[in-house]
PDB file of C-alpha atoms in Angstrom:
ATOM      1  CA  UNK B1125     -12.211 -48.405  -7.216  1.00  0.00           C
ATOM      2  CA  UNK B1126     -11.607 -47.708  -3.559  1.00  0.00           C
ATOM      3  CA  UNK B1127     -12.936 -50.793  -1.933  1.00  0.00           C
ATOM      4  CA  UNK B1128     -13.580 -51.846   1.636  1.00  0.00           C
ATOM      5  CA  UNK B1129     -10.989 -54.642   0.995  1.00  0.00           C
ATOM      6  CA  UNK B1130      -8.419 -51.969   0.442  1.00  0.00           C
ATOM      7  CA  UNK B1131      -9.572 -50.327   3.755  1.00  0.00           C
ATOM      8  CA  UNK B1132      -9.081 -53.662   5.487  1.00  0.00           C
ATOM      9  CA  UNK B1133      -5.547 -53.827   4.139  1.00  0.00           C
ATOM     10  CA  UNK B1134      -4.860 -50.320   5.494  1.00  0.00           C
ATOM     11  CA  UNK B1135      -6.212 -51.375   8.821  1.00  0.00           C
ATOM     12  CA  UNK B1136      -3.865 -54.348   8.993  1.00  0.00           C
ATOM     13  CA  UNK B1137      -0.934 -52.186   7.971  1.00  0.00           C
ATOM     14  CA  UNK B1138      -1.854 -49.563  10.653  1.00  0.00           C
ATOM     15  CA  UNK B1139      -1.983 -52.303  13.299  1.00  0.00           C
ATOM     16  CA  UNK B1140       1.487 -53.392  12.417  1.00  0.00           C
ATOM     17  CA  UNK B1141       2.859 -49.890  12.706  1.00  0.00           C
ATOM     18  CA  UNK B1142       0.812 -48.867  15.744  1.00  0.00           C
ATOM     19  CA  UNK B1143       2.970 -46.397  17.566  1.00  0.00           C
ATOM     20  CA  UNK B1144       1.740 -44.108  20.253  1.00  0.00           C
ATOM     21  CA  UNK B1145      -1.943 -44.511  20.834  1.00  0.00           C
ATOM     22  CA  UNK B1146      -3.910 -41.433  19.814  1.00  0.00           C
ATOM     23  CA  UNK B1147      -5.740 -41.295  23.048  1.00  0.00           C
ATOM     24  CA  UNK B1148      -2.505 -41.160  24.961  1.00  0.00           C
ATOM     25  CA  UNK B1149      -2.565 -38.207  27.382  1.00  0.00           C
ATOM     26  CA  UNK B1150       1.023 -37.180  26.569  1.00  0.00           C
ATOM     27  CA  UNK B1151       0.198 -36.507  22.905  1.00  0.00           C
ATOM     28  CA  UNK B1152       0.672 -32.964  21.579  1.00  0.00           C
ATOM     29  CA  UNK B1153      -2.574 -31.432  20.449  1.00  0.00           C
ATOM     30  CA  UNK B1154      -2.879 -28.958  17.568  1.00  0.00           C
ATOM     31  CA  UNK B1155      -6.197 -27.251  17.751  1.00  0.00           C
ATOM     32  CA  UNK B1156      -7.618 -25.008  15.024  1.00  0.00           C
ATOM     33  CA  UNK B1157     -10.465 -22.618  15.816  1.00  0.00           C
ATOM     34  CA  UNK B1158     -13.223 -23.471  13.369  1.00  0.00           C
ATOM     35  CA  UNK B1159     -16.098 -21.197  14.481  1.00  0.00           C
ATOM     36  CA  UNK B1160     -17.667 -18.689  12.089  1.00  0.00           C
ATOM     37  CA  UNK B1161     -14.824 -16.193  12.741  1.00  0.00           C
ATOM     38  CA  UNK B1162     -12.100 -18.724  12.034  1.00  0.00           C
ATOM     39  CA  UNK B1163     -13.668 -20.235   8.994  1.00  0.00           C
ATOM     40  CA  UNK B1164     -14.417 -16.867   7.438  1.00  0.00           C
ATOM     41  CA  UNK B1165     -10.794 -15.842   8.006  1.00  0.00           C
ATOM     42  CA  UNK B1166      -9.502 -18.984   6.187  1.00  0.00           C
ATOM     43  CA  UNK B1167      -9.125 -21.619   8.944  1.00  0.00           C
ATOM     44  CA  UNK B1168     -10.143 -24.574   6.772  1.00  0.00           C
ATOM     45  CA  UNK B1169      -7.006 -24.581   4.526  1.00  0.00           C
ATOM     46  CA  UNK B1170      -4.901 -24.090   7.701  1.00  0.00           C
ATOM     47  CA  UNK B1171      -6.458 -27.183   9.270  1.00  0.00           C
ATOM     48  CA  UNK B1172      -5.910 -29.100   6.015  1.00  0.00           C
ATOM     49  CA  UNK B1173      -2.284 -27.987   5.946  1.00  0.00           C
ATOM     50  CA  UNK B1174      -1.669 -29.235   9.468  1.00  0.00           C
ATOM     51  CA  UNK B1175      -3.408 -32.568   8.826  1.00  0.00           C
ATOM     52  CA  UNK B1176      -1.483 -33.223   5.583  1.00  0.00           C
ATOM     53  CA  UNK B1177       1.923 -32.083   6.850  1.00  0.00           C
ATOM     54  CA  UNK B1178       1.640 -34.133  10.045  1.00  0.00           C
ATOM     55  CA  UNK B1179       0.726 -37.119   7.914  1.00  0.00           C
ATOM     56  CA  UNK B1180       3.431 -36.468   5.343  1.00  0.00           C
ATOM     57  CA  UNK B1181       6.138 -36.274   8.068  1.00  0.00           C
ATOM     58  CA  UNK B1182       4.574 -39.274   9.795  1.00  0.00           C
ATOM     59  CA  UNK B1183       4.559 -37.531  13.184  1.00  0.00           C
ATOM     60  CA  UNK B1184       3.413 -39.787  16.022  1.00  0.00           C
ATOM     61  CA  UNK B1185       1.948 -38.476  19.200  1.00  0.00           C
ATOM     62  CA  UNK B1186       0.475 -35.412  17.477  1.00  0.00           C
ATOM     63  CA  UNK B1187      -3.275 -35.018  17.282  1.00  0.00           C
ATOM     64  CA  UNK B1188      -4.756 -32.405  14.951  1.00  0.00           C
ATOM     65  CA  UNK B1189      -8.278 -31.301  15.940  1.00  0.00           C
ATOM     66  CA  UNK B1190     -10.835 -28.474  15.646  1.00  0.00           C
ATOM     67  CA  UNK B1191     -12.588 -26.400  18.204  1.00  0.00           C
ATOM     68  CA  UNK B1192     -15.124 -23.553  18.402  1.00  0.00           C
ATOM     69  CA  UNK B1193     -14.486 -19.870  19.029  1.00  0.00           C
ATOM     70  CA  UNK B1194     -11.328 -19.314  20.961  1.00  0.00           C
ATOM     71  CA  UNK B1195     -12.377 -15.787  21.798  1.00  0.00           C
ATOM     72  CA  UNK B1196      -9.875 -13.639  19.909  1.00  0.00           C
ATOM     73  CA  UNK B1197     -11.724 -13.419  16.604  1.00  0.00           C
ATOM     74  CA  UNK B1198      -9.722 -10.416  15.355  1.00  0.00           C
ATOM     75  CA  UNK B1199      -6.685 -12.705  15.235  1.00  0.00           C
ATOM     76  CA  UNK B1200      -8.241 -15.567  13.268  1.00  0.00           C
ATOM     77  CA  UNK B1201      -7.257 -18.041  12.010  1.00  0.00           C
ATOM     78  CA  UNK B1202      -6.004 -19.005  15.514  1.00  0.00           C
ATOM     79  CA  UNK B1203      -4.149 -22.205  16.259  1.00  0.00           C
ATOM     80  CA  UNK B1204      -3.293 -23.516  19.718  1.00  0.00           C
ATOM     81  CA  UNK B1205      -0.653 -26.105  20.376  1.00  0.00           C
ATOM     82  CA  UNK B1206      -0.965 -27.904  23.664  1.00  0.00           C
ATOM     83  CA  UNK B1207       2.075 -29.770  24.964  1.00  0.00           C
ATOM     84  CA  UNK B1208       2.458 -31.726  28.064  1.00  0.00           C
ATOM     85  CA  UNK B1209       5.620 -30.058  29.278  1.00  0.00           C
ATOM     86  CA  UNK B1210       5.415 -26.647  27.657  1.00  0.00           C
ATOM     87  CA  UNK B1211       1.662 -25.905  28.003  1.00  0.00           C
ATOM     88  CA  UNK B1212      -0.104 -23.787  25.384  1.00  0.00           C
ATOM     89  CA  UNK B1213       1.296 -21.832  22.475  1.00  0.00           C
ATOM     90  CA  UNK B1214      -1.070 -19.594  20.506  1.00  0.00           C
ATOM     91  CA  UNK B1215      -0.348 -18.784  16.894  1.00  0.00           C
ATOM     92  CA  UNK B1216      -2.503 -16.111  15.173  1.00  0.00           C
ATOM     93  CA  UNK B1217      -3.237 -14.779  11.665  1.00  0.00           C
ATOM     94  CA  UNK B1218      -2.405 -18.267  10.426  1.00  0.00           C
ATOM     95  CA  UNK B1219      -1.939 -19.351   6.829  1.00  0.00           C
ATOM     96  CA  UNK B1220      -1.286 -22.828   5.379  1.00  0.00           C
ATOM     97  CA  UNK B1221       2.377 -21.750   4.717  1.00  0.00           C
ATOM     98  CA  UNK B1222       2.805 -20.787   8.376  1.00  0.00           C
ATOM     99  CA  UNK B1223       1.245 -24.130   9.331  1.00  0.00           C
ATOM    100  CA  UNK B1224       3.906 -26.000   7.379  1.00  0.00           C
ATOM    101  CA  UNK B1225       6.696 -24.019   9.057  1.00  0.00           C
ATOM    102  CA  UNK B1226       5.159 -24.648  12.489  1.00  0.00           C
ATOM    103  CA  UNK B1227       5.017 -28.382  11.825  1.00  0.00           C
ATOM    104  CA  UNK B1228       8.724 -28.473  10.985  1.00  0.00           C
ATOM    105  CA  UNK B1229      10.102 -25.929  13.482  1.00  0.00           C
ATOM    106  CA  UNK B1230       7.787 -26.367  16.493  1.00  0.00           C
ATOM    107  CA  UNK B1231       6.423 -29.896  16.288  1.00  0.00           C
ATOM    108  CA  UNK B1232       9.538 -31.530  14.779  1.00  0.00           C
ATOM    109  CA  UNK B1233      12.388 -29.403  16.151  1.00  0.00           C
ATOM    110  CA  UNK B1234      10.677 -28.321  19.390  1.00  0.00           C
ATOM    111  CA  UNK B1235      11.384 -24.617  18.731  1.00  0.00           C
ATOM    112  CA  UNK B1236       8.503 -22.202  19.017  1.00  0.00           C
ATOM    113  CA  UNK B1237       8.033 -19.978  15.882  1.00  0.00           C
ATOM    114  CA  UNK B1238       8.086 -16.711  17.813  1.00  0.00           C
ATOM    115  CA  UNK B1239       7.237 -14.433  14.921  1.00  0.00           C
ATOM    116  CA  UNK B1240       3.849 -16.043  14.509  1.00  0.00           C
ATOM    117  CA  UNK B1241       2.760 -16.127  18.191  1.00  0.00           C
ATOM    118  CA  UNK B1242       0.182 -13.896  19.739  1.00  0.00           C
ATOM    119  CA  UNK B1243       2.920 -12.621  22.056  1.00  0.00           C
ATOM    120  CA  UNK B1244       4.774 -11.151  19.174  1.00  0.00           C
ATOM    121  CA  UNK B1245       2.120 -10.114  16.688  1.00  0.00           C
ATOM    122  CA  UNK B1246      -0.650  -9.231  19.133  1.00  0.00           C
ATOM    123  CA  UNK B1247       1.090  -6.288  20.706  1.00  0.00           C
TER     124      UNK B1247
ATOM    125  CA  UNK I  30     -18.317 -17.045   3.588  1.00  0.00           C
ATOM    126  CA  UNK I  31     -17.075 -17.660   0.082  1.00  0.00           C
ATOM    127  CA  UNK I  32     -18.337 -21.213  -0.197  1.00  0.00           C
ATOM    128  CA  UNK I  33     -21.440 -23.008   1.062  1.00  0.00           C
ATOM    129  CA  UNK I  34     -19.170 -25.894   2.123  1.00  0.00           C
ATOM    130  CA  UNK I  35     -17.680 -23.484   4.634  1.00  0.00           C
ATOM    131  CA  UNK I  36     -21.119 -22.619   5.983  1.00  0.00           C
ATOM    132  CA  UNK I  37     -21.707 -26.422   6.303  1.00  0.00           C
ATOM    133  CA  UNK I  38     -18.493 -26.741   8.287  1.00  0.00           C
ATOM    134  CA  UNK I  39     -19.583 -23.871  10.499  1.00  0.00           C
ATOM    135  CA  UNK I  40     -22.978 -25.413  11.233  1.00  0.00           C
ATOM    136  CA  UNK I  41     -21.380 -28.830  11.857  1.00  0.00           C
ATOM    137  CA  UNK I  42     -19.121 -27.104  14.409  1.00  0.00           C
ATOM    138  CA  UNK I  43     -22.287 -26.083  16.274  1.00  0.00           C
ATOM    139  CA  UNK I  44     -23.317 -29.775  16.233  1.00  0.00           C
ATOM    140  CA  UNK I  45     -19.895 -30.723  17.679  1.00  0.00           C
ATOM    141  CA  UNK I  46     -20.257 -28.071  20.355  1.00  0.00           C
ATOM    142  CA  UNK I  47     -23.709 -29.534  21.083  1.00  0.00           C
ATOM    143  CA  UNK I  48     -21.942 -32.839  21.823  1.00  0.00           C
ATOM    144  CA  UNK I  49     -23.482 -34.721  18.869  1.00  0.00           C
ATOM    145  CA  UNK I  50     -22.241 -38.329  18.339  1.00  0.00           C
ATOM    146  CA  UNK I  51     -23.795 -38.510  14.826  1.00  0.00           C
ATOM    147  CA  UNK I  52     -23.904 -35.784  12.302  1.00  0.00           C
ATOM    148  CA  UNK I  53     -25.518 -36.171   8.806  1.00  0.00           C
ATOM    149  CA  UNK I  54     -24.731 -33.816   6.011  1.00  0.00           C
ATOM    150  CA  UNK I  55     -26.445 -33.979   2.713  1.00  0.00           C
ATOM    151  CA  UNK I  56     -26.167 -32.101  -0.575  1.00  0.00           C
ATOM    152  CA  UNK I  57     -29.018 -32.913  -2.940  1.00  0.00           C
ATOM    153  CA  UNK I  58     -29.527 -31.458  -6.396  1.00  0.00           C
ATOM    154  CA  UNK I  59     -32.666 -31.574  -8.469  1.00  0.00           C
ATOM    155  CA  UNK I  60     -32.229 -29.460 -11.604  1.00  0.00           C
ATOM    156  CA  UNK I  61     -31.225 -26.066 -10.311  1.00  0.00           C
ATOM    157  CA  UNK I  62     -32.596 -26.634  -6.848  1.00  0.00           C
ATOM    158  CA  UNK I  63     -29.976 -27.465  -4.199  1.00  0.00           C
ATOM    159  CA  UNK I  64     -30.875 -28.571  -0.663  1.00  0.00           C
ATOM    160  CA  UNK I  65     -28.194 -28.773   2.009  1.00  0.00           C
ATOM    161  CA  UNK I  66     -29.047 -30.221   5.339  1.00  0.00           C
ATOM    162  CA  UNK I  67     -27.057 -30.718   8.532  1.00  0.00           C
ATOM    163  CA  UNK I  68     -28.665 -32.941  11.120  1.00  0.00           C
ATOM    164  CA  UNK I  69     -27.335 -33.997  14.511  1.00  0.00           C
ATOM    165  CA  UNK I  70     -28.266 -35.812  17.672  1.00  0.00           C
ATOM    166  CA  UNK I  71     -26.719 -33.236  19.959  1.00  0.00           C
ATOM    167  CA  UNK I  72     -28.215 -31.398  22.826  1.00  0.00           C
ATOM    168  CA  UNK I  73     -30.816 -29.587  20.727  1.00  0.00           C
ATOM    169  CA  UNK I  74     -32.423 -26.186  21.496  1.00  0.00           C
ATOM    170  CA  UNK I  75     -35.542 -24.930  23.165  1.00  0.00           C
ATOM    171  CA  UNK I  76     -38.305 -23.298  21.078  1.00  0.00           C
ATOM    172  CA  UNK I  77     -37.039 -19.845  22.229  1.00  0.00           C
ATOM    173  CA  UNK I  78     -33.445 -20.618  21.176  1.00  0.00           C
ATOM    174  CA  UNK I  79     -34.549 -21.846  17.741  1.00  0.00           C
ATOM    175  CA  UNK I  80     -36.367 -18.559  17.260  1.00  0.00           C
ATOM    176  CA  UNK I  81     -33.351 -16.604  18.365  1.00  0.00           C
ATOM    177  CA  UNK I  82     -30.482 -18.254  16.444  1.00  0.00           C
ATOM    178  CA  UNK I  83     -31.211 -16.459  13.202  1.00  0.00           C
ATOM    179  CA  UNK I  84     -30.792 -13.150  15.085  1.00  0.00           C
ATOM    180  CA  UNK I  85     -27.136 -12.031  14.691  1.00  0.00           C
ATOM    181  CA  UNK I  86     -27.219 -10.511  18.167  1.00  0.00           C
ATOM    182  CA  UNK I  87     -27.988 -13.857  19.758  1.00  0.00           C
ATOM    183  CA  UNK I  88     -25.148 -16.230  20.709  1.00  0.00           C
ATOM    184  CA  UNK I  89     -24.474 -18.889  23.332  1.00  0.00           C
ATOM    185  CA  UNK I  90     -20.815 -18.085  23.501  1.00  0.00           C
ATOM    186  CA  UNK I  91     -19.521 -15.975  26.278  1.00  0.00           C
ATOM    187  CA  UNK I  92     -16.583 -14.378  24.474  1.00  0.00           C
ATOM    188  CA  UNK I  93     -18.600 -11.860  22.497  1.00  0.00           C
ATOM    189  CA  UNK I  94     -22.114 -10.773  21.793  1.00  0.00           C
ATOM    190  CA  UNK I  95     -22.734 -11.731  18.151  1.00  0.00           C
ATOM    191  CA  UNK I  96     -23.284 -15.047  16.455  1.00  0.00           C
ATOM    192  CA  UNK I  97     -23.173 -14.798  12.704  1.00  0.00           C
ATOM    193  CA  UNK I  98     -22.957 -18.451  11.568  1.00  0.00           C
ATOM    194  CA  UNK I  99     -26.651 -19.194  11.163  1.00  0.00           C
ATOM    195  CA  UNK I 100     -27.550 -15.636   9.956  1.00  0.00           C
ATOM    196  CA  UNK I 101     -24.875 -15.813   7.246  1.00  0.00           C
ATOM    197  CA  UNK I 102     -26.031 -19.237   6.038  1.00  0.00           C
ATOM    198  CA  UNK I 103     -29.668 -18.125   6.044  1.00  0.00           C
ATOM    199  CA  UNK I 104     -28.737 -14.995   4.058  1.00  0.00           C
ATOM    200  CA  UNK I 105     -26.758 -17.037   1.463  1.00  0.00           C
ATOM    201  CA  UNK I 106     -29.939 -19.131   1.033  1.00  0.00           C
ATOM    202  CA  UNK I 107     -32.512 -16.377   0.990  1.00  0.00           C
ATOM    203  CA  UNK I 108     -30.568 -14.162  -1.415  1.00  0.00           C
ATOM    204  CA  UNK I 109     -31.167 -16.841  -4.096  1.00  0.00           C
ATOM    205  CA  UNK I 110     -34.881 -16.889  -3.303  1.00  0.00           C
ATOM    206  CA  UNK I 111     -34.510 -20.046  -1.323  1.00  0.00           C
ATOM    207  CA  UNK I 112     -35.938 -21.189   2.038  1.00  0.00           C
ATOM    208  CA  UNK I 113     -34.172 -21.797   5.351  1.00  0.00           C
ATOM    209  CA  UNK I 114     -35.418 -23.682   8.380  1.00  0.00           C
ATOM    210  CA  UNK I 115     -34.241 -25.029  11.706  1.00  0.00           C
ATOM    211  CA  UNK I 116     -36.099 -27.639  13.703  1.00  0.00           C
ATOM    212  CA  UNK I 117     -34.772 -28.743  17.021  1.00  0.00           C
ATOM    213  CA  UNK I 118     -35.810 -30.553  20.109  1.00  0.00           C
ATOM    214  CA  UNK I 119     -34.119 -30.160  23.491  1.00  0.00           C
ATOM    215  CA  UNK I 120     -32.159 -33.354  24.223  1.00  0.00           C
ATOM    216  CA  UNK I 121     -32.841 -34.892  20.808  1.00  0.00           C
ATOM    217  CA  UNK I 122     -30.999 -32.875  18.153  1.00  0.00           C
ATOM    218  CA  UNK I 123     -31.175 -30.256  15.458  1.00  0.00           C
ATOM    219  CA  UNK I 124     -31.929 -30.211  11.778  1.00  0.00           C
ATOM    220  CA  UNK I 125     -30.823 -27.241   9.555  1.00  0.00           C
ATOM    221  CA  UNK I 126     -32.265 -27.201   6.081  1.00  0.00           C
ATOM    222  CA  UNK I 127     -31.270 -24.744   3.383  1.00  0.00           C
ATOM    223  CA  UNK I 128     -32.816 -24.777  -0.127  1.00  0.00           C
ATOM    224  CA  UNK I 129     -31.105 -22.716  -2.802  1.00  0.00           C
ATOM    225  CA  UNK I 130     -32.080 -21.666  -6.317  1.00  0.00           C
ATOM    226  CA  UNK I 131     -28.628 -22.416  -7.778  1.00  0.00           C
ATOM    227  CA  UNK I 132     -29.225 -20.580 -11.008  1.00  0.00           C
ATOM    228  CA  UNK I 133     -29.776 -17.290  -9.232  1.00  0.00           C
ATOM    229  CA  UNK I 134     -27.218 -14.579  -9.785  1.00  0.00           C
ATOM    230  CA  UNK I 135     -26.548 -14.279  -6.054  1.00  0.00           C
ATOM    231  CA  UNK I 136     -25.871 -18.017  -5.622  1.00  0.00           C
ATOM    232  CA  UNK I 137     -22.769 -18.711  -3.537  1.00  0.00           C
ATOM    233  CA  UNK I 138     -20.609 -21.604  -4.976  1.00  0.00           C
ATOM    234  CA  UNK I 139     -20.884 -24.838  -3.118  1.00  0.00           C
ATOM    235  CA  UNK I 140     -17.102 -25.111  -3.101  1.00  0.00           C
ATOM    236  CA  UNK I 141     -15.178 -28.088  -1.813  1.00  0.00           C
ATOM    237  CA  UNK I 142     -17.684 -30.058   0.198  1.00  0.00           C
ATOM    238  CA  UNK I 143     -15.404 -33.131   0.167  1.00  0.00           C
ATOM    239  CA  UNK I 144     -12.766 -31.166   2.024  1.00  0.00           C
ATOM    240  CA  UNK I 145     -15.234 -30.105   4.666  1.00  0.00           C
ATOM    241  CA  UNK I 146     -16.412 -33.745   5.117  1.00  0.00           C
ATOM    242  CA  UNK I 147     -12.858 -35.173   5.215  1.00  0.00           C
ATOM    243  CA  UNK I 148     -11.718 -32.638   7.821  1.00  0.00           C
ATOM    244  CA  UNK I 149     -14.799 -33.225   9.949  1.00  0.00           C
ATOM    245  CA  UNK I 150     -14.268 -36.976   9.870  1.00  0.00           C
ATOM    246  CA  UNK I 151     -10.446 -36.918  10.495  1.00  0.00           C
ATOM    247  CA  UNK I 152     -10.352 -34.202  13.082  1.00  0.00           C
ATOM    248  CA  UNK I 153     -13.335 -35.584  15.110  1.00  0.00           C
ATOM    249  CA  UNK I 154     -12.519 -39.281  15.132  1.00  0.00           C
ATOM    250  CA  UNK I 155     -15.054 -39.901  18.061  1.00  0.00           C
ATOM    251  CA  UNK I 156     -18.008 -38.577  16.068  1.00  0.00           C
ATOM    252  CA  UNK I 157     -19.826 -40.472  13.331  1.00  0.00           C
ATOM    253  CA  UNK I 158     -20.674 -38.747  10.039  1.00  0.00           C
ATOM    254  CA  UNK I 159     -23.059 -39.678   7.309  1.00  0.00           C
ATOM    255  CA  UNK I 160     -22.437 -37.775   4.067  1.00  0.00           C
ATOM    256  CA  UNK I 161     -25.041 -38.044   1.323  1.00  0.00           C
ATOM    257  CA  UNK I 162     -24.716 -36.523  -2.078  1.00  0.00           C
ATOM    258  CA  UNK I 163     -27.302 -36.792  -4.831  1.00  0.00           C
ATOM    259  CA  UNK I 164     -27.812 -35.252  -8.203  1.00  0.00           C
ATOM    260  CA  UNK I 165     -30.978 -35.905 -10.183  1.00  0.00           C
ATOM    261  CA  UNK I 166     -31.562 -39.283  -8.531  1.00  0.00           C
ATOM    262  CA  UNK I 167     -27.993 -40.586  -8.584  1.00  0.00           C
ATOM    263  CA  UNK I 168     -25.688 -40.388  -5.687  1.00  0.00           C
ATOM    264  CA  UNK I 169     -23.837 -42.034  -2.826  1.00  0.00           C
ATOM    265  CA  UNK I 170     -23.625 -42.240   0.929  1.00  0.00           C
ATOM    266  CA  UNK I 171     -20.523 -42.310   3.047  1.00  0.00           C
ATOM    267  CA  UNK I 172     -21.173 -43.593   6.570  1.00  0.00           C
ATOM    268  CA  UNK I 173     -18.330 -43.669   9.026  1.00  0.00           C
ATOM    269  CA  UNK I 174     -20.093 -46.321  11.105  1.00  0.00           C
ATOM    270  CA  UNK I 175     -19.486 -48.715   8.203  1.00  0.00           C
ATOM    271  CA  UNK I 176     -15.842 -47.689   7.951  1.00  0.00           C
ATOM    272  CA  UNK I 177     -15.468 -48.128  11.737  1.00  0.00           C
ATOM    273  CA  UNK I 178     -16.791 -51.677  11.381  1.00  0.00           C
ATOM    274  CA  UNK I 179     -14.027 -52.493   8.913  1.00  0.00           C
ATOM    275  CA  UNK I 180     -11.351 -50.656  10.908  1.00  0.00           C
ATOM    276  CA  UNK I 181     -12.225 -52.233  14.267  1.00  0.00           C
ATOM    277  CA  UNK I 182     -11.883 -50.440  17.575  1.00  0.00           C
ATOM    278  CA  UNK I 183      -8.185 -49.812  17.365  1.00  0.00           C
ATOM    279  CA  UNK I 184      -7.512 -48.031  14.119  1.00  0.00           C
ATOM    280  CA  UNK I 185      -8.964 -44.482  14.262  1.00  0.00           C
ATOM    281  CA  UNK I 186     -10.587 -42.583  11.399  1.00  0.00           C
ATOM    282  CA  UNK I 187      -7.869 -39.979  11.900  1.00  0.00           C
ATOM    283  CA  UNK I 188      -5.173 -42.414  10.705  1.00  0.00           C
ATOM    284  CA  UNK I 189      -3.539 -40.699   7.694  1.00  0.00           C
ATOM    285  CA  UNK I 190      -3.817 -43.742   5.401  1.00  0.00           C
ATOM    286  CA  UNK I 191      -7.487 -44.009   6.260  1.00  0.00           C
ATOM    287  CA  UNK I 192      -7.885 -40.211   5.523  1.00  0.00           C
ATOM    288  CA  UNK I 193      -6.254 -40.825   2.124  1.00  0.00           C
ATOM    289  CA  UNK I 194      -8.609 -43.656   1.412  1.00  0.00           C
ATOM    290  CA  UNK I 195     -11.624 -41.462   2.263  1.00  0.00           C
ATOM    291  CA  UNK I 196     -10.293 -38.635   0.092  1.00  0.00           C
ATOM    292  CA  UNK I 197      -9.836 -41.007  -2.801  1.00  0.00           C
ATOM    293  CA  UNK I 198     -13.246 -42.585  -2.262  1.00  0.00           C
ATOM    294  CA  UNK I 199     -15.034 -39.249  -2.279  1.00  0.00           C
ATOM    295  CA  UNK I 200     -13.140 -38.161  -5.402  1.00  0.00           C
ATOM    296  CA  UNK I 201     -14.040 -41.408  -7.174  1.00  0.00           C
ATOM    297  CA  UNK I 202     -17.753 -41.070  -6.318  1.00  0.00           C
ATOM    298  CA  UNK I 203     -17.710 -37.645  -7.998  1.00  0.00           C
ATOM    299  CA  UNK I 204     -15.949 -38.892 -11.090  1.00  0.00           C
ATOM    300  CA  UNK I 205     -18.205 -41.822 -11.499  1.00  0.00           C
ATOM    301  CA  UNK I 206     -21.210 -39.646 -11.377  1.00  0.00           C
ATOM    302  CA  UNK I 207     -20.064 -37.242 -14.037  1.00  0.00           C
TER     303      UNK I 207
END
């Protein structure tokens, strides 16, 4: 059984490993559009893929979140990555597979996945 | 929308946009009757807004002129012969209630409600969620305020280990009930 005792143990472990605070302004934010347009186009599995891959790779200083309509519904699912030094990158027509690649190439190696950006596809 | 759990996610996003700090989602079954509710303490709506939200050509967003979230949820519900209602008070919050006849041929599958709940909790660590699931009198409640008490102020609900615990907890509740 999953018990609250177990949750307490997780808390203590998390305190020991506390790296960059999640509310730190320098954190990179991955934001998935979860309005009607995004969800209908398949945004939920994309959000799940980001959450799981970021957790699996133990990335610190990356916050995965959701937002409403970004305003380009024809390109949903849409994901924005906000970085302190590079600003905003917009990825469109997202899939869970693309999300995994973006975690590795963009978030871990710092290299924008050009073929998935709005600048490349949205022409 | 292929799953009602996606409609629930969509309606909850409205609650988030309405700056809710507490969102309650419930899925209650009694025989073939299913009632899904989404309740928040967000900014609420005026009487006129409540009357307008089921109209697809009404939306508060400025990026385009249609709002399909509520109309789609209402349609999914009414096509089974169910009822749909919204009550809201400006400054107090909103309650969306959808009752489905689950044995109707046009019933949309509920889908993965656990995934919806888990994502809402982990991607909105500043908002509290209460998830209540019940079937024929048996069920469970997950309340993030209780989890927060255990975690203290410094370990967020978005912590991956905490998310795993919640995933496992939800899965266990399901298995125990069946």
